[in-house]
Amino acid sequence: MVRFGGEPRSAGRAADGTGPARSRERFLQGEPVERGVRTPILDSWRRCRTLGLSPDQSDLPFLGDFDPDGRIVRAAVPVLDRLQVRFSGSEINISVADAHGTVLLRRFGEASLARKLPAIQRVPGFVFAERVAGTNGIGLALAERQLIRVYGAEHFAERSQASACVALPVRDPLSGRIEGVLCFGYPRGAENPALRAVIRKAAQAMERRLLGQSSGRERALLRAYLTTGAEAAGSHHRGIAVEELAPELSSRDRAALMEKAAELISRAQRAAVDVPLPDGRRITLVSRPMTSASGVEGIAVEAVLPYSSASSAEEPLVIPRQVDEVAGFPAELAVVSAGPPAARLSAAPPSRRLPDAAPGRLTAGPKGVTAAGAAGAAGVDGVDGATGGRPVPSSSARRLVLMGEPLVGAYALAARRRLELLSEASGRIGATLDVHRTAEELAETVVPRLADFVTVDLSEAVLRGEEATDPLDDLRRTVVHGIRDDLPFIPAGSRTDFGPATSQLRCLAGGQAVLEPDLKAAAGRLAQDPEHAERLPADVHSLIVVPLVARGVVLGIASFYRAQDPAPFGDDDRALAQELATRAALSIDNARRYTHERTMVLALQRRLLPHGLPDQDAVEVAHRYLPAESDVSGDWYDVIPLSGTRVGLIVGDVVGHGMLSAATMGRLRTAARSFAELDLPPDEVLTHLDNLVGRLDREDPDGEGVGIIGATCLYAIYDPTSQRCVLARAGHPPPALVRPDGEVSYPDLPAGPPLGLGGLPFDAVEIDLPEGSQLVLYTDGLIEDRHRDVDVVLDELRGTLAHAERTPEETCQAILDTVAPAHPCDDIALLVARTHALDPGRIATWELPADPAFVGEVRASALGRLADWGLDEAAFAAELILSELVTNAIRHGAGPIRVRLLHDRTLICEVSDSSNTAPHLRRAASTDEGGRGLFLVAQLSQAWGTRYLPQGKVIWAECGLDAA
């Protein structure tokens, strides 16, 4: 298994000659490096080598015109000041770089460090991006977009070998973009694990300050909006509403308005759109650009609500309730009322009035932090300044819904769509327990909403339902899906091998998602990838590779390619892809586990079913077993040769699914065969099975096993000498009978209770089966389907069977093709038997009274018949067997006595009488005068036994036709 998540090994030169120092030397010499180096470091070394960087390179680019008062600087200065005090007297140096790796700020725990360190480590302006500086904290944090620790020899450049550092990206909480990197540098011997917690808290403080800056920009836009509204109204003071927008609107309606408003802000255009509501009403949203006094550009979205004479004069038509406040803004705001032409603008009390252009509050809603307020149309467009601020008639009212900068609106819209995609994925991915289909569901969910092309590669072991072993060596392309059919990827079903520097291999080795925002820039590293060697379409420009990990085991990888959307993949896209892949991986692993269990259950089920058909001439048999698509249950069938050339046909169904049902089926089949071989009639066999099932359920003291009460069974015995069949069933579907002329019927056979209920009798029915008839036995999975009526299915079965000329094999196949459901929810066991009759010329029968004087006559007649059949070689054994059986019947039984010889595959000798006394084989002592007759019969015959009749019994013995 490939597992990850363990603690990284200590870096530096190890005592045994291993570790990064030694590994770095081997790497620079071109030798393979397999252990001793963490995956992010090794990946960075490979990128450095691909970029042609040299370890002894000392010069770094210097940018003297960087912005000393940018957003990241304003957010970082107070934080760095506190850090400098905290690390006072230490050898730690603190730096902040922008999103391009240019250092903007420097702080030192010990002032003397500023004089001791080289210029590149103490002067702002040097660029530490990985592409120019090699493996270092700032550059690697930007490349990996996560917390990074680089120690000693892990640095690519020689100049940094004596140093260590820990670096963490700082993100804008609104947009999610990386604004910069915070880095702690220190001597290699001053390693302190607590620095990770400190740098995380410091980065969070910087991100909170970035959020405050963004909120300030929103406040500036709101001031501009209110000022514009006041000037348009001709009044120096107007309030804004903070109640709910049209209280009669449902939360879903309000969410639809907010989503459309965020979309208008993201477009950054002047527009008006109608938003239909489920009740038939329509609300118009109007977006217009505006600029604050400080130069911040944004979009205001207003809701235009048509005037209605039925509206209440005081009905508030205002924005959703605010849930978050920003320091410095009052909580009490005036309320604007909208109504008929006589409605007035309600002003706040003097004690609660706002100063001129007072800002409102910010709404922290599902779209992120966005300004929200309201201004009445009467106070914006419909107020006549000459009338002293009184409203004039207006046909509509306007209310501010959302306000923000276009980038923030675009991020809010994208966030909403990501949530919708995750919600859809929750219900769509994993809908089936099929590994391949689950991988397809992942691809179909993300195309085209996240990516334009998706490939999924899974371990071959996973596809077989086994535990993943080494996905680096046995990956197989499982899914290729995209917005068009001409996909230039390795086709599904092919084995995939990735080069050592490819994103896919880095993803597998590190167990983390890999983002390639610009495939052209990564062309050198991806040259060894077979898919890129095939030349991806020119419009494919960005890639995300995500590992499919479930329960700590890597099952495979998913690759997402973007083409149509000009924007490259970003960190949010990578996080979304990771979340989708995680959900899909759990579903794939569940499907793998199910496949593994189903394979084992199916193997057990097939192992417990008959492997072949016994040799017999009574019937020509064909059978089928079709497992359910969802799970395997306990359906079974059997063909049992019985004495007197008869044959037993049996089908059964154990309730439940899974391993226990299959094991229980094996127990019942074995028991049923044992009871049948005792030559018991069908109703008695079912009675014994009924008692057995009840006993098995009672023997489960904890009740944790799967109860088998409710199992069904149908047992039929066909006798080719009389061409009659005796049947009994226990809650099982009735058989179908096909006469030689093609007539199909369902014999009127008492249903009987299912097995396990106990105390209820089973009734047997005897029917005629002319030679060439077909008896069709099946389980309920064939005819019971929630999408079809049972009577309709039975009619379909009747029509399918109305072809007496078909062989049993052809009949089986026709039934599965026309009657069986396309997607069976239950197992199907099918047994078709075409009857044959034993030639009357191969049957010899004699009746005699219970008188020893007639034994010789019967023996002579039997020898004559054997001679007619050409069985002279078996005559000696048959003569002795008949003599012993007839003598025993005369001595211990009751007349009349009947003798029958059957010439089939063997020579069968039968002697029947009206007594129910059963003979028993015993070992006679040397002094006993009798007791050796049955022993002699057992030695001369292949098999012998007793079967009981309604009145009396039959003792039979089989001789081989080549017996001497």
mmCIF file of C-alpha atoms in Angstrom, residues 63 72 182 270 272 293 295 357 398 456 461-462 530 555 607 835 881 883 946:
data_model
loop_
_atom_site.group_PDB
_atom_site.id
_atom_site.type_symbol
_atom_site.label_atom_id
_atom_site.label_comp_id
_atom_site.label_asym_id
_atom_site.label_seq_id
_atom_site.Cartn_x
_atom_site.Cartn_y
_atom_site.Cartn_z
ATOM 1 C CA LEU A 63 13.559 45.143 -8.035
ATOM 2 C CA ILE A 72 0.318 43.079 1.937
ATOM 3 C CA LEU A 182 5.597 35.206 5.527
ATOM 4 C CA ARG A 270 -24.746 48.481 -16.424
ATOM 5 C CA ALA A 272 -31.209 45.249 -15.898
ATOM 6 C CA ALA A 293 -14.254 59.491 -3.487
ATOM 7 C CA GLY A 295 -11.226 56.001 -6.370
ATOM 8 C CA ALA A 357 -22.998 60.267 3.784
ATOM 9 C CA ARG A 398 -35.876 50.844 -5.567
ATOM 10 C CA VAL A 456 -9.161 8.902 -14.173
ATOM 11 C CA ALA A 461 -6.055 -4.163 -8.086
ATOM 12 C CA VAL A 462 -8.804 -1.664 -7.259
ATOM 13 C CA PRO A 530 2.876 10.200 -22.806
ATOM 14 C CA LEU A 555 -6.374 4.222 -5.234
ATOM 15 C CA ARG A 607 -18.650 -23.406 -5.718
ATOM 16 C CA THR A 835 -38.327 -36.125 -20.136
ATOM 17 C CA ILE A 881 -28.795 -60.925 -5.756
ATOM 18 C CA SER A 883 -32.120 -65.159 -4.839
ATOM 19 C CA THR A 946 -34.636 -49.406 0.383
#
